[in-house]
């Protein structure tokens, strides 16, 4: 069929979006039904054409939908211990499905440290199910909040389906909360050309980030990491920073497309980024990067763990023995270790992702705390007593450099290789000779793209984003900007290689 | 317990937990308004308030309370 093999960067996606938007506004009373049906169709279109796979996908969707719907209804009616058992039961089923489809094979291979032939675990290898780790979290969050009596369980299965599988966010989030989505799916949305315009503009900005900027920076990363022995440490560091730009423009570009597509249906999705590269500490970075994931794990894992009687008692014991500060820190570090472990596993169950998204962030967080007094002393000796622009820039650069310890594992896609690359970089900092994978014209586009990105972030930080400035300008300027973006996309967009990184999670 | 009394006791808990005697709270105060009230201290504050008022916050409220006003509302219903 025409829509088969669709992704966010293929032409048929626009046609799909246009058809769905048309039906959505032509049938105002059935908007949530349109959203639910379109979401399921979208899921099939992006998932290939194999009949066997489609049957499996249908069973999976119905299982997750059914468990979430029935689970919510049963939890709502139950009380006391029965409610707890039902909540854990329904969540265990969802986690079980997620685990089998996403993590079982990788974790089996990782935890046997290569001592067992990976082929022995082939029975755990299921065909990749795109998006499951995102919408499973939405569903688990919903069941938990029903058990917390924050709202009644959803009675209409279509509204619940629209929430769990909503197609713009199906494949890589943002991870939305039912309390924010329900009123939006229950309302009737009138066609508003201004909102459509805003949605298209947001999508265009996302495509620009992804196809013009991200794909070019990827060329450098692949060239240097693919041939790292011919490059020196400084070049490897540069390539790792290029990966930071590549990852940010890839993922935040994807979010712009997703949020913009939802805006076409007048549905507001949560933001996932808040200018993360302007963070002055790694802790702040995680509060601005993939925010819906961090907030989800904070609310449903970290806080409940921190709030257990065990943790409270532990805090008191440590406080009595080692003082107030330690009494706070020890339980917090333990709860954070649990949080990061979950986030690490969520990224796929491989060691390199676990190290990159659990071990290193945790170590950086603890180091940040330990070194804080020393940094304050240093700040006092800096120009402006640690309060001026110089110190702010210093802290931002330092944060970016520290985060390279995370990205090196993700770039290498292999724990041993990551350590070898770091070792090589330290032993040969100035080696030169390898290729960078880009020509002069690509380099010019990369530099201009990066400058545009930095201006955009700094403006956003000051509350004067491009969006705000454009919304205030006149029709001519607004039209020219959109046409210019489309022309730039077709002139400089790298369509043939594009695939979003976060689809894999 | 009046609302004012609850406020006074909550402010004392905040000052004690966050080591900052200059903290002032109103109904509209949110975490971003108070230096040090971040995800690290959130549960410490909650546990200290629970001990001060002799009750337990429901988990759902801990993650959804929007401001100090909502916190005080819950304390007035459940606290001692």
Short mmCIF file of N, CA and C in Angstrom, two decimals, chain A residues 145 148 150 283 287 298-300 302-304 306-307 309 312 316 319 324-325 327-329 332, chain B residues 16-19 38-44 46-47 50-51 56-57 59-64:
data_model
loop_
_atom_site.label_atom_id
_atom_site.label_comp_id
_atom_site.label_asym_id
_atom_site.label_seq_id
_atom_site.Cartn_x
_atom_site.Cartn_y
_atom_site.Cartn_z
N UNK A 145 -1.18 6.06 38.34
CA UNK A 145 -1.92 7.24 38.81
C UNK A 145 -3.37 6.89 39.13
N UNK A 148 -3.21 5.54 42.49
CA UNK A 148 -3.01 6.63 43.45
C UNK A 148 -4.27 7.51 43.61
N UNK A 150 -5.60 9.51 41.52
CA UNK A 150 -5.47 10.88 41.00
C UNK A 150 -6.60 11.20 40.03
N UNK A 283 23.99 17.88 36.44
CA UNK A 283 22.69 17.67 37.08
C UNK A 283 21.62 18.50 36.36
N UNK A 287 18.06 17.77 33.80
CA UNK A 287 16.73 18.36 34.02
C UNK A 287 16.23 19.06 32.76
N UNK A 298 11.52 9.86 37.67
CA UNK A 298 11.59 10.54 38.97
C UNK A 298 10.28 10.31 39.76
N UNK A 299 9.15 10.51 39.07
CA UNK A 299 7.86 10.40 39.76
C UNK A 299 7.48 8.96 40.10
N UNK A 300 7.79 8.03 39.18
CA UNK A 300 7.28 6.66 39.38
C UNK A 300 8.33 5.69 39.92
N UNK A 302 11.99 7.04 41.36
CA UNK A 302 12.88 7.62 42.37
C UNK A 302 12.14 8.07 43.64
N UNK A 303 11.08 8.86 43.47
CA UNK A 303 10.36 9.34 44.65
C UNK A 303 9.76 8.18 45.47
N UNK A 304 9.07 7.23 44.83
CA UNK A 304 8.54 6.12 45.64
C UNK A 304 9.65 5.35 46.38
N UNK A 306 12.61 6.61 47.33
CA UNK A 306 13.12 7.52 48.37
C UNK A 306 12.16 7.60 49.56
N UNK A 307 10.89 7.36 49.25
CA UNK A 307 9.84 7.54 50.28
C UNK A 307 9.60 6.25 51.08
N UNK A 309 9.94 3.31 53.79
CA UNK A 309 10.32 3.41 55.20
C UNK A 309 11.80 3.06 55.37
N UNK A 312 13.82 6.12 54.59
CA UNK A 312 13.64 7.15 55.63
C UNK A 312 14.45 6.76 56.88
N UNK A 316 17.83 8.53 58.70
CA UNK A 316 17.91 8.91 60.12
C UNK A 316 19.16 8.32 60.78
N UNK A 319 22.20 10.10 59.57
CA UNK A 319 22.21 11.45 60.13
C UNK A 319 22.73 11.41 61.57
N UNK A 324 23.84 15.76 59.45
CA UNK A 324 22.64 16.06 58.66
C UNK A 324 22.86 15.90 57.16
N UNK A 325 24.01 16.41 56.69
CA UNK A 325 24.27 16.40 55.25
C UNK A 325 24.33 14.96 54.72
N UNK A 327 23.08 12.37 56.11
CA UNK A 327 21.75 11.76 56.28
C UNK A 327 20.84 12.02 55.10
N UNK A 328 21.07 13.14 54.43
CA UNK A 328 20.26 13.44 53.23
C UNK A 328 20.86 12.76 52.00
N UNK A 329 22.20 12.85 51.92
CA UNK A 329 22.87 12.42 50.69
C UNK A 329 22.77 10.91 50.45
N UNK A 332 19.54 9.67 49.09
CA UNK A 332 19.35 10.27 47.76
C UNK A 332 20.22 9.56 46.72
N UNK B 16 14.59 24.59 58.42
CA UNK B 16 15.43 23.58 59.07
C UNK B 16 16.04 22.63 58.03
N UNK B 17 15.20 22.12 57.11
CA UNK B 17 15.69 21.13 56.14
C UNK B 17 16.68 21.77 55.16
N UNK B 18 16.35 22.97 54.69
CA UNK B 18 17.18 23.59 53.66
C UNK B 18 18.27 24.51 54.24
N UNK B 19 18.33 24.57 55.57
CA UNK B 19 19.36 25.40 56.23
C UNK B 19 19.34 26.84 55.73
N UNK B 38 14.78 21.27 45.26
CA UNK B 38 14.86 20.57 43.98
C UNK B 38 14.48 19.10 44.20
N UNK B 39 14.69 18.29 43.15
CA UNK B 39 14.27 16.89 43.28
C UNK B 39 15.06 16.17 44.37
N UNK B 40 16.24 16.67 44.69
CA UNK B 40 17.07 16.09 45.74
C UNK B 40 16.42 16.31 47.11
N UNK B 41 15.89 17.53 47.33
CA UNK B 41 15.35 17.86 48.65
C UNK B 41 13.85 17.59 48.78
N UNK B 42 13.18 17.37 47.67
CA UNK B 42 11.72 17.28 47.70
C UNK B 42 11.22 16.26 48.73
N UNK B 43 11.76 15.03 48.66
CA UNK B 43 11.28 13.99 49.58
C UNK B 43 11.73 14.27 51.02
N UNK B 44 12.93 14.88 51.18
CA UNK B 44 13.36 15.26 52.54
C UNK B 44 12.36 16.22 53.17
N UNK B 46 9.17 16.57 52.30
CA UNK B 46 7.90 15.87 52.50
C UNK B 46 7.95 15.04 53.81
N UNK B 47 9.05 14.28 53.98
CA UNK B 47 9.16 13.42 55.16
C UNK B 47 9.20 14.28 56.44
N UNK B 50 5.74 15.47 57.13
CA UNK B 50 4.94 14.35 57.65
C UNK B 50 5.21 14.14 59.14
N UNK B 51 6.47 14.22 59.51
CA UNK B 51 6.82 14.00 60.93
C UNK B 51 6.31 15.16 61.80
N UNK B 56 0.77 10.92 56.73
CA UNK B 56 1.54 10.57 55.51
C UNK B 56 0.85 11.19 54.30
N UNK B 57 1.62 11.84 53.45
CA UNK B 57 1.07 12.33 52.18
C UNK B 57 0.80 11.12 51.27
N UNK B 59 1.05 9.14 47.90
CA UNK B 59 2.12 9.23 46.89
C UNK B 59 1.69 10.11 45.70
N UNK B 60 0.44 9.96 45.30
CA UNK B 60 -0.05 10.74 44.16
C UNK B 60 0.07 12.24 44.39
N UNK B 61 -0.18 12.65 45.63
CA UNK B 61 -0.11 14.08 45.95
C UNK B 61 1.34 14.57 45.91
N UNK B 62 2.26 13.68 46.33
CA UNK B 62 3.67 14.08 46.37
C UNK B 62 4.16 14.49 44.99
N UNK B 63 3.68 13.80 43.95
CA UNK B 63 4.17 14.12 42.61
C UNK B 63 3.29 15.14 41.88
N UNK B 64 2.13 15.47 42.44
CA UNK B 64 1.26 16.40 41.68
C UNK B 64 0.99 17.73 42.37
#
